[in-house]
Amino acid sequence: MTATEVEVRQLPYVMAFNEAVRQCMREDENIFCAGEDIGAFGGVFGTFGGLQKEFGERRVVDTPISEQAIVGLGVGAAVMGLRPIVDLMFMDFMCVAMDQIVNQAAKLKYMFGGTARIPLTITCGGGAGLSAAAQHSQSLEALLCHIPGLKVVVPSSPYDMKGLMVSCIREDNPTVMVKHKRMLGVSGPVPEELYAIPLGVANIVRPGTDVTVVAYGRMVSEAMLAAEQLAEEGVECEIVDPRTLQPLDSATIVASARKTNRVVVVHEAVRFGGIGAEIAAQIQEEAFDYLDAPVGRIGAPFSPVPFSPVLEAIYIPNAARIADGIRATFGRPARSV
Amino acid sequence: MTATEVEVRQLPYVMAFNEAVRQCMREDENIFCAGEDIGAFGGVFGTFGGLQKEFGERRVVDTPISEQAIVGLGVGAAVMGLRPIVDLMFMDFMCVAMDQIVNQAAKLKYMFGGTARIPLTITCGGGAGLSAAAQHSQSLEALLCHIPGLKVVVPSSPYDMKGLMVSCIREDNPTVMVKHKRMLGVSGPVPEELYAIPLGVANIVRPGTDVTVVAYGRMVSEAMLAAEQLAEEGVECEIVDPRTLQPLDSATIVASARKTNRVVVVHEAVRFGGIGAEIAAQIQEEAFDYLDAPVGRIGAPFSPVPFSPVLEAIYIPNAARIADGIRATFGRPARSV
Amino acid sequence: MELTDDTLRDLHRRMVRIRLFEEAAGRLAEANKLPGFLHLYVGEEAVAAGVCVALTDEDQITSTHRGHGHLVAKGGDFNRMMAELMAKSTGYCKGKGGSMHISDLELGMLGANGIVGAGTPIAVGAGFANKYRDNGKVAAAFFGDGATNIGAFHEAANMACALKLPVVFVCENNEYGEFTPRHKTMAITDIVDRAVGYGMPSVMVDGMDAVAVYEAAVEAVARARAGAGPSLIEAKTYRYYNHHGVQNLGLKYRPDAEVERWKERDAINGIQARMAEAGVMTPDQAEAVWAEIRADIDAAIKFADESPTPDPSMLLVDVYSQNVEAL
Amino acid sequence: MELTDDTLRDLHRRMVRIRLFEEAAGRLAEANKLPGFLHLYVGEEAVAAGVCVALTDEDQITSTHRGHGHLVAKGGDFNRMMAELMAKSTGYCKGKGGSMHISDLELGMLGANGIVGAGTPIAVGAGFANKYRDNGKVAAAFFGDGATNIGAFHEAANMACALKLPVVFVCENNEYGEFTPRHKTMAITDIVDRAVGYGMPSVMVDGMDAVAVYEAAVEAVARARAGAGPSLIEAKTYRYYNHHGVQNLGLKYRPDAEVERWKERDAINGIQARMAEAGVMTPDQAEAVWAEIRADIDAAIKFADESPTPDPSMLLVDVYSQNVEAL
Ligand SMILES: Cc1ncc(C[n+]2csc(CCOP(=O)(O)OP(=O)(O)O)c2C)c(N)n1
Ligand SMILES: Cc1ncc(C[n+]2csc(CCOP(=O)(O)OP(=O)(O)O)c2C)c(N)n1
Ligand SMILES: [Mg+2]
Ligand SMILES: [Mg+2]
């Protein structure tokens, strides 16, 4: 699954997204992109850079500031057989378009008795860390994962970004691709050819024996740092990146939990009611007799994202907090009666 | 907490809501109601019946079909010191107004450094069971519970409805009061005088020793039926109704779990990513060494709500499924090494 | 633009089909044979018929909570419609959608919609697809007067104009949103006034006159097909029954005299009189149309009645395109 | 309505305060002293000043992502503003809101807003509260041309008219939404055309002329205070700097000549020339105003610089009104 051979080209996350879209658009005339400022400007995060130049205004469309109509445009065009990629800029703005996402895109197929296909990809930039304050920093994926009909994708590396975005575009169901704003410039190996990473298949980013860390998006790299630290302390972490939160590869997560007997789930989203709760709940259901400690959860505290860099730095989970969370699972006696 | 003395008047759930609003409005001139068809018509669920007659068009306002502006009206008026009660009719429609709820109402106070108070109550009708299909039947409370700044209230009886609604109205933070559509006609004892049930305090609806059932809203009555069945089988259920999901009375839930050593969490919402996941995750964190079985979760399966009454009847969790879920927690050997 | 006799017959036939379908649905609802909500279209037939006769089978429409009339006008099959209302597995949505989500993608009917206004951005998407493919097709969005107060309508109308898409916006102004009269929810009288703000051509027509609606629609559709962008048609019309269900509830939110005034201008009576006068259709011939459609309705009810309810195993089917397992 | 010398001086002073505050903020941003996003108001000063001079301190305004100008015009305190932009605990929002959420409820400034259009329904709520209390106060909503494409604006405008609320809608039409020119996102040229659809009186004014804005605002505010309902003011204006930040990014989305043309009509130059001509304020006196405000700015920067960052313990404070414990 990973591609770490030396010859592989390095590409930043933002360009991995861009290349996925570009290569898919070359292949399939039915794909188009629409969103605010994605044309000549290439999108506020640069993710759509140069696409209008290559594909023209017909296929890369600047829209009015109208998130409901942007998603609706995607839903209607998808029902008619096109493969729209619609951009919502900041993940927070999905709240403006929530009806079209939750009540339309997610439900049309089922409500229509199966006749519709909705090959729609919604993209947005999530996550904190840019001092962008409470309305431009949220990680709202838990809201989407609770809605049957949607798929939710959260790449943690340039390699995954490209392969997962290709799968989103080719997927016949509405997907939400969450780009982490703070990873845009992060580089990693990305093959030039078009490749797809299947949705719903977790990636064991780091094999280990002593504790399982489930992390996704930007938290994977923080978990890796924590794992290095813990390795020095003699604890080998297995890091499982679900890659997609909906569908969730529960089997891989549970198997790892059964192997290591200890689990910490990490996300940048608010801890209360986050997808970490679902993952923890599933693990204790499926690996109850294997657990030597409660499944730990690391997430943001229960507040809006603060503007102040000082406060935001405390707000966002990081390697140190993850390491502490991992240590805590060992801080109690191994299970015994 | 409960009021079961014989002399207490019986009132349907819908009228308990109505009476709470009416009595509070008599007390406090700052309270007004706004929403679609709530005036002369009294709201599609009848919950606002007769209020315009008593308080006039100034205080009970029919609005255009404009959910964003309805909630925005509430936010703006609340910031100015009024106590708005704004109605969204069906809970599903909150998606139309999601930005005002999630990005405005929930966050203004924090973003403004504490200067704002938002004494806003948002009311809506949730739940399935009326063959109202996928866009008029959802239980979306998990989306709200994940958002710092909101409070989420889900009464399970006429008594609770009145007392909790009074607290919502008096609360200085934005609350979402979820009325269950299928409980509107359910009657129960409701004192005539104005009383408040504090937000964030769970109610032990039925004390028991063998297993804890955490249920809210309409699922409480289903859990009671299941408990009766299980009592015949020699199993005494303790039913804990959190009454408010945000804030969640974790202490009461965990204490019960520690006492009974077995827990099943029940809700009508989709199981995956529902608030049941948060509750289960907290219980295994806080009562790990007390649990004799994994925390079970009962919820709706992962699909939109079907129109067909036949399918909907399978879709909605009921006493039989709850009973099975409870039995399952005993179906495994008690914890041993 | 010539108005042929066949067009008149077509308008008439579609309207009678709607009327009889809806009245049958109303009776079934009163007999407690239809689960869920029912929003009847009776009284407004001229709008759906007038617009859909101006469209081809390849054009698309989006609809509202009051969607049966639109599907019938677009050529919907009575059997599958009636079966859907009765929540049977043979219904258009296999019993999973019901009245508020009835749809026939093959006829370009992209769904009734339970969320007011939400169909309008979807029509914009369909119009976009038409333009993208340069296929000369047009998407029409039906919506009510009340729906023009909601943000989604505004965004859709503006985006269609900004992108110059082949979309026709059709407002069924029946003067009420649920039980609240228009004047309480907007300070204007005519929805066409809203078109100004989008730079969209608009026309106001008598929604009780199918020919007037048809002629306006022909013009708007031609404009869209020619690549000249969207238009708004406001049809002044009226629903005879209650907002949902059949009987008015206790509350009298509409004066009897108002209801009667509109009924006097009934669109079907109107077109029958016109056709009789023009010698296009005698009263007997008209009656034959009614009788034939009545028989179709009876057959549809029988079909629906005898159809099975959905098998429980269908609950988790069609949540996703390749079905995933239950969670 | 007489235009007094004091009013001219007031307009001038508020504009200079905005200009100097914004330019200082720009310099600080370039020096990497301001975290987060910064949307400068420079060029559009006449709009905020013209409207806010027509309001009393008791009236309310809602603002946008480009909100410093509005707060300065409403009487905002430089120290607390600068401290907020620098994320200090002495800032208006105690460092938790920043540029996009700057607010002063005591001045009736109900917040900058990071969600385009979202302030407009909140202004409707404030207007509602005024009418409810019959206090004669007015709420003004500032928003951009791009914001008029979003549903929230539409719902707010319509609701204010339907309920006849004391609200003034102020569109700052600077011809761009981010980097996209207006003509790509709407088929109209003038935002006033949108007022027609709400039955709302409207007026288009030169947004580079503070007096013109002021006079239009006086009329709209008077109408609102008199109980005659909302109005829309469209001010044609221009931002001198980039959408956010100071420098234009690589992409030239605005022709240099266009920028220069607008700068030639600079609102502050304009009012200074007018006042000099009318003998209200000599160039020297004007310079004294600039100098005085410059000193205030310097003091504010010093205040902000010396202020502490928020204490970590503040992270979970003010999530709720009675603080709940962290979860
Ligand atoms: C977003 C949303 N808000 C409210 C409703 C409830 N509702 C259903 S139909 C209706 C009235 C619609 O009025 P109009 O658009 O004029 O259509 P009509 O019913 O008159 O045909 C309302 C308010 C809804 N379905 N969706
Ligand atoms: C709902 C929403 N969509 C998109 C954005 C991103 N955004 C911020 S400012 C802006 C442009 C706003 O244009 P306009 O309303 O004309 O105001 P201006 O910046 O020109 O003052 C956009 C698209 C946002 N903040 N909120
Ligand atoms: Mg209507
Ligand atoms: Mg602009």
mmCIF file of C-alpha atoms in Angstrom, chain D residues 74-301:
data_model
loop_
_atom_site.group_PDB
_atom_site.id
_atom_site.type_symbol
_atom_site.label_atom_id
_atom_site.label_comp_id
_atom_site.label_asym_id
_atom_site.label_seq_id
_atom_site.Cartn_x
_atom_site.Cartn_y
_atom_site.Cartn_z
ATOM 1 C CA LYS D 74 -18.922 52.759 15.100
ATOM 2 C CA GLY D 75 -16.441 54.169 17.599
ATOM 3 C CA GLY D 76 -14.221 51.193 18.268
ATOM 4 C CA ASP D 77 -11.299 51.535 20.635
ATOM 5 C CA PHE D 78 -7.922 51.307 18.895
ATOM 6 C CA ASN D 79 -6.201 49.700 21.828
ATOM 7 C CA ARG D 80 -8.611 46.844 22.157
ATOM 8 C CA MET D 81 -8.782 46.422 18.375
ATOM 9 C CA MET D 82 -5.049 46.309 17.880
ATOM 10 C CA ALA D 83 -4.669 43.986 20.833
ATOM 11 C CA GLU D 84 -7.269 41.650 19.338
ATOM 12 C CA LEU D 85 -5.540 41.558 15.967
ATOM 13 C CA MET D 86 -2.362 40.647 17.821
ATOM 14 C CA ALA D 87 -4.231 37.952 19.751
ATOM 15 C CA LYS D 88 -3.656 39.569 23.117
ATOM 16 C CA SER D 89 -5.776 39.059 26.206
ATOM 17 C CA THR D 90 -6.590 42.780 26.324
ATOM 18 C CA GLY D 91 -8.246 42.597 22.932
ATOM 19 C CA TYR D 92 -11.936 43.000 22.267
ATOM 20 C CA CYS D 93 -12.364 39.223 22.171
ATOM 21 C CA LYS D 94 -9.599 38.454 24.657
ATOM 22 C CA GLY D 95 -7.602 37.078 21.751
ATOM 23 C CA LYS D 96 -10.117 34.382 20.966
ATOM 24 C CA GLY D 97 -11.814 35.951 17.974
ATOM 25 C CA GLY D 98 -9.269 37.916 16.006
ATOM 26 C CA SER D 99 -9.855 40.039 12.966
ATOM 27 C CA MET D 100 -12.798 38.039 11.663
ATOM 28 C CA HIS D 101 -14.799 38.159 14.891
ATOM 29 C CA ILE D 102 -13.986 41.552 16.267
ATOM 30 C CA SER D 103 -16.986 43.043 18.021
ATOM 31 C CA ASP D 104 -18.119 45.487 20.659
ATOM 32 C CA LEU D 105 -21.599 44.765 21.910
ATOM 33 C CA GLU D 106 -21.623 47.932 23.997
ATOM 34 C CA LEU D 107 -21.195 49.960 20.845
ATOM 35 C CA GLY D 108 -23.857 47.882 19.120
ATOM 36 C CA MET D 109 -21.236 46.312 16.864
ATOM 37 C CA LEU D 110 -22.533 42.743 16.771
ATOM 38 C CA GLY D 111 -19.487 41.225 15.261
ATOM 39 C CA ALA D 112 -17.408 40.784 12.189
ATOM 40 C CA ASN D 113 -18.312 37.442 10.690
ATOM 41 C CA GLY D 114 -16.262 34.844 8.894
ATOM 42 C CA ILE D 115 -19.224 33.378 7.074
ATOM 43 C CA VAL D 116 -20.222 35.448 4.082
ATOM 44 C CA GLY D 117 -23.766 36.750 4.458
ATOM 45 C CA ALA D 118 -24.283 35.309 7.923
ATOM 46 C CA GLY D 119 -24.408 38.691 9.608
ATOM 47 C CA THR D 120 -27.511 39.757 7.730
ATOM 48 C CA PRO D 121 -30.021 37.504 9.517
ATOM 49 C CA ILE D 122 -28.428 38.534 12.804
ATOM 50 C CA ALA D 123 -29.099 42.165 11.950
ATOM 51 C CA VAL D 124 -32.692 41.183 11.295
ATOM 52 C CA GLY D 125 -32.788 39.750 14.789
ATOM 53 C CA ALA D 126 -31.414 42.971 16.238
ATOM 54 C CA GLY D 127 -33.938 44.961 14.222
ATOM 55 C CA PHE D 128 -36.652 42.681 15.508
ATOM 56 C CA ALA D 129 -35.560 43.347 19.080
ATOM 57 C CA ASN D 130 -35.719 47.078 18.442
ATOM 58 C CA LYS D 131 -39.212 46.884 17.061
ATOM 59 C CA TYR D 132 -40.267 44.482 19.809
ATOM 60 C CA ARG D 133 -39.135 46.982 22.409
ATOM 61 C CA ASP D 134 -40.331 49.913 20.381
ATOM 62 C CA ASN D 135 -37.105 51.684 21.262
ATOM 63 C CA GLY D 136 -36.632 53.571 18.024
ATOM 64 C CA LYS D 137 -33.253 51.987 17.369
ATOM 65 C CA VAL D 138 -32.095 50.730 14.021
ATOM 66 C CA ALA D 139 -29.875 47.824 12.948
ATOM 67 C CA ALA D 140 -27.672 48.185 9.896
ATOM 68 C CA ALA D 141 -26.193 45.186 8.104
ATOM 69 C CA PHE D 142 -23.014 45.630 6.093
ATOM 70 C CA PHE D 143 -22.244 43.049 3.414
ATOM 71 C CA GLY D 144 -20.450 42.755 0.106
ATOM 72 C CA ASP D 145 -21.664 42.394 -3.449
ATOM 73 C CA GLY D 146 -20.631 38.754 -3.375
ATOM 74 C CA ALA D 147 -22.671 38.185 -0.235
ATOM 75 C CA THR D 148 -25.858 39.062 -2.081
ATOM 76 C CA ASN D 149 -25.507 35.741 -3.904
ATOM 77 C CA ILE D 150 -25.899 33.739 -0.750
ATOM 78 C CA GLY D 151 -29.160 32.434 0.607
ATOM 79 C CA ALA D 152 -28.833 33.956 4.059
ATOM 80 C CA PHE D 153 -28.859 37.459 2.607
ATOM 81 C CA HIS D 154 -32.006 36.713 0.638
ATOM 82 C CA GLU D 155 -33.835 35.288 3.611
ATOM 83 C CA ALA D 156 -32.771 38.183 5.789
ATOM 84 C CA ALA D 157 -33.824 40.839 3.288
ATOM 85 C CA ASN D 158 -37.170 39.198 2.724
ATOM 86 C CA MET D 159 -37.884 38.601 6.377
ATOM 87 C CA ALA D 160 -37.009 42.158 7.326
ATOM 88 C CA CYS D 161 -39.494 43.395 4.735
ATOM 89 C CA ALA D 162 -42.188 40.889 5.613
ATOM 90 C CA LEU D 163 -41.962 41.859 9.288
ATOM 91 C CA LYS D 164 -41.315 45.533 8.476
ATOM 92 C CA LEU D 165 -38.310 45.754 10.734
ATOM 93 C CA PRO D 166 -36.042 48.746 11.361
ATOM 94 C CA VAL D 167 -33.098 47.438 9.356
ATOM 95 C CA VAL D 168 -30.832 49.131 6.846
ATOM 96 C CA PHE D 169 -29.059 46.857 4.390
ATOM 97 C CA VAL D 170 -25.774 48.323 3.233
ATOM 98 C CA CYS D 171 -24.100 46.658 0.283
ATOM 99 C CA GLU D 172 -20.453 47.484 -0.217
ATOM 100 C CA ASN D 173 -20.221 46.730 -3.892
ATOM 101 C CA ASN D 174 -16.508 46.607 -4.562
ATOM 102 C CA GLU D 175 -17.028 44.623 -7.749
ATOM 103 C CA TYR D 176 -15.186 41.520 -6.559
ATOM 104 C CA GLY D 177 -15.761 38.562 -4.312
ATOM 105 C CA GLU D 178 -12.267 37.430 -3.448
ATOM 106 C CA PHE D 179 -10.591 37.200 -6.863
ATOM 107 C CA THR D 180 -13.655 36.756 -9.003
ATOM 108 C CA PRO D 181 -15.244 39.761 -10.696
ATOM 109 C CA ARG D 182 -18.894 40.450 -10.163
ATOM 110 C CA HIS D 183 -19.959 39.747 -13.733
ATOM 111 C CA LYS D 184 -18.955 36.092 -13.373
ATOM 112 C CA THR D 185 -21.201 35.543 -10.414
ATOM 113 C CA MET D 186 -24.292 37.512 -11.276
ATOM 114 C CA ALA D 187 -26.052 38.639 -14.421
ATOM 115 C CA ILE D 188 -26.889 42.064 -13.013
ATOM 116 C CA THR D 189 -24.722 45.133 -12.588
ATOM 117 C CA ASP D 190 -26.418 46.862 -9.711
ATOM 118 C CA ILE D 191 -27.286 45.253 -6.428
ATOM 119 C CA VAL D 192 -30.209 47.639 -5.984
ATOM 120 C CA ASP D 193 -32.040 45.513 -8.544
ATOM 121 C CA ARG D 194 -32.338 42.874 -5.852
ATOM 122 C CA ALA D 195 -34.382 45.175 -3.610
ATOM 123 C CA VAL D 196 -37.286 44.973 -6.044
ATOM 124 C CA GLY D 197 -37.838 41.350 -5.137
ATOM 125 C CA TYR D 198 -38.390 42.215 -1.506
ATOM 126 C CA GLY D 199 -40.496 45.296 -2.017
ATOM 127 C CA MET D 200 -37.709 47.260 -0.374
ATOM 128 C CA PRO D 201 -36.834 50.889 -1.198
ATOM 129 C CA SER D 202 -33.287 51.168 -2.449
ATOM 130 C CA VAL D 203 -30.754 53.693 -3.510
ATOM 131 C CA MET D 204 -27.438 53.504 -5.293
ATOM 132 C CA VAL D 205 -24.745 55.876 -4.144
ATOM 133 C CA ASP D 206 -21.156 56.718 -4.861
ATOM 134 C CA GLY D 207 -19.310 54.792 -2.212
ATOM 135 C CA MET D 208 -16.289 57.026 -2.630
ATOM 136 C CA ASP D 209 -18.331 59.995 -1.431
ATOM 137 C CA ALA D 210 -18.951 59.897 2.293
ATOM 138 C CA VAL D 211 -21.508 62.657 2.106
ATOM 139 C CA ALA D 212 -23.535 60.794 -0.488
ATOM 140 C CA VAL D 213 -23.449 57.656 1.641
ATOM 141 C CA TYR D 214 -24.326 59.652 4.722
ATOM 142 C CA GLU D 215 -27.298 61.326 3.080
ATOM 143 C CA ALA D 216 -28.634 58.029 1.790
ATOM 144 C CA ALA D 217 -28.146 56.509 5.212
ATOM 145 C CA VAL D 218 -29.917 59.346 6.977
ATOM 146 C CA GLU D 219 -32.930 58.759 4.799
ATOM 147 C CA ALA D 220 -32.898 54.986 5.250
ATOM 148 C CA VAL D 221 -32.373 55.270 8.997
ATOM 149 C CA ALA D 222 -35.197 57.766 9.288
ATOM 150 C CA ARG D 223 -37.492 55.440 7.368
ATOM 151 C CA ALA D 224 -36.567 52.583 9.670
ATOM 152 C CA ARG D 225 -37.012 54.663 12.818
ATOM 153 C CA ALA D 226 -40.384 55.825 11.595
ATOM 154 C CA GLY D 227 -41.548 52.250 11.380
ATOM 155 C CA ALA D 228 -41.644 52.235 7.594
ATOM 156 C CA GLY D 229 -39.369 49.206 7.286
ATOM 157 C CA PRO D 230 -36.030 48.349 5.734
ATOM 158 C CA SER D 231 -34.075 49.896 2.893
ATOM 159 C CA LEU D 232 -31.145 48.868 0.776
ATOM 160 C CA ILE D 233 -28.209 51.153 0.123
ATOM 161 C CA GLU D 234 -25.786 50.083 -2.556
ATOM 162 C CA ALA D 235 -22.478 51.904 -2.322
ATOM 163 C CA LYS D 236 -20.167 51.466 -5.290
ATOM 164 C CA THR D 237 -16.717 51.263 -3.829
ATOM 165 C CA TYR D 238 -13.360 49.574 -4.129
ATOM 166 C CA ARG D 239 -10.752 47.961 -1.952
ATOM 167 C CA TYR D 240 -7.238 49.158 -2.540
ATOM 168 C CA TYR D 241 -5.422 46.148 -1.150
ATOM 169 C CA ASN D 242 -5.794 42.503 -1.890
ATOM 170 C CA HIS D 243 -8.780 40.413 -0.791
ATOM 171 C CA HIS D 244 -6.785 39.403 2.215
ATOM 172 C CA GLY D 245 -3.363 40.452 3.247
ATOM 173 C CA VAL D 246 -1.708 43.446 1.717
ATOM 174 C CA GLN D 247 0.135 42.588 -1.473
ATOM 175 C CA ASN D 248 -1.649 41.245 -4.478
ATOM 176 C CA LEU D 249 -0.738 37.633 -4.926
ATOM 177 C CA GLY D 250 0.980 36.558 -8.120
ATOM 178 C CA LEU D 251 -2.254 36.575 -10.057
ATOM 179 C CA LYS D 252 -3.381 39.878 -11.557
ATOM 180 C CA TYR D 253 -7.113 39.666 -11.266
ATOM 181 C CA ARG D 254 -7.614 43.418 -11.382
ATOM 182 C CA PRO D 255 -6.088 45.665 -14.059
ATOM 183 C CA ASP D 256 -3.695 48.238 -12.623
ATOM 184 C CA ALA D 257 -5.550 50.969 -14.458
ATOM 185 C CA GLU D 258 -8.763 49.990 -12.716
ATOM 186 C CA VAL D 259 -7.123 50.230 -9.311
ATOM 187 C CA GLU D 260 -5.631 53.602 -10.189
ATOM 188 C CA ARG D 261 -8.937 54.963 -11.478
ATOM 189 C CA TRP D 262 -10.569 54.242 -8.158
ATOM 190 C CA LYS D 263 -7.700 55.607 -6.129
ATOM 191 C CA GLU D 264 -7.985 58.881 -8.004
ATOM 192 C CA ARG D 265 -11.427 59.205 -6.496
ATOM 193 C CA ASP D 266 -10.205 58.460 -2.975
ATOM 194 C CA ALA D 267 -12.916 59.298 -0.471
ATOM 195 C CA ILE D 268 -10.663 60.942 2.071
ATOM 196 C CA ASN D 269 -9.001 63.152 -0.512
ATOM 197 C CA GLY D 270 -12.460 63.972 -1.741
ATOM 198 C CA ILE D 271 -13.873 65.109 1.566
ATOM 199 C CA GLN D 272 -10.702 67.010 2.428
ATOM 200 C CA ALA D 273 -10.911 68.932 -0.839
ATOM 201 C CA ARG D 274 -14.561 69.656 -0.226
ATOM 202 C CA MET D 275 -13.961 70.851 3.299
ATOM 203 C CA ALA D 276 -11.016 72.967 2.263
ATOM 204 C CA GLU D 277 -13.099 74.568 -0.456
ATOM 205 C CA ALA D 278 -15.974 75.222 1.910
ATOM 206 C CA GLY D 279 -13.594 76.596 4.508
ATOM 207 C CA VAL D 280 -14.539 73.920 7.008
ATOM 208 C CA MET D 281 -11.092 72.474 7.389
ATOM 209 C CA THR D 282 -7.808 73.767 6.101
ATOM 210 C CA PRO D 283 -5.174 71.345 4.853
ATOM 211 C CA ASP D 284 -3.231 72.104 8.015
ATOM 212 C CA GLN D 285 -6.159 71.296 10.193
ATOM 213 C CA ALA D 286 -6.652 68.102 8.253
ATOM 214 C CA GLU D 287 -3.032 67.227 8.772
ATOM 215 C CA ALA D 288 -3.477 67.772 12.483
ATOM 216 C CA VAL D 289 -6.277 65.232 12.499
ATOM 217 C CA TRP D 290 -4.052 62.710 10.758
ATOM 218 C CA ALA D 291 -1.241 63.422 13.174
ATOM 219 C CA GLU D 292 -3.442 63.037 16.201
ATOM 220 C CA ILE D 293 -4.857 59.754 14.992
ATOM 221 C CA ARG D 294 -1.406 58.545 14.019
ATOM 222 C CA ALA D 295 -0.373 59.083 17.591
ATOM 223 C CA ASP D 296 -3.399 57.121 18.780
ATOM 224 C CA ILE D 297 -2.437 54.288 16.474
ATOM 225 C CA ASP D 298 1.112 54.283 17.720
ATOM 226 C CA ALA D 299 -0.156 54.189 21.266
ATOM 227 C CA ALA D 300 -2.475 51.334 20.380
ATOM 228 C CA ILE D 301 0.327 49.346 18.833
#
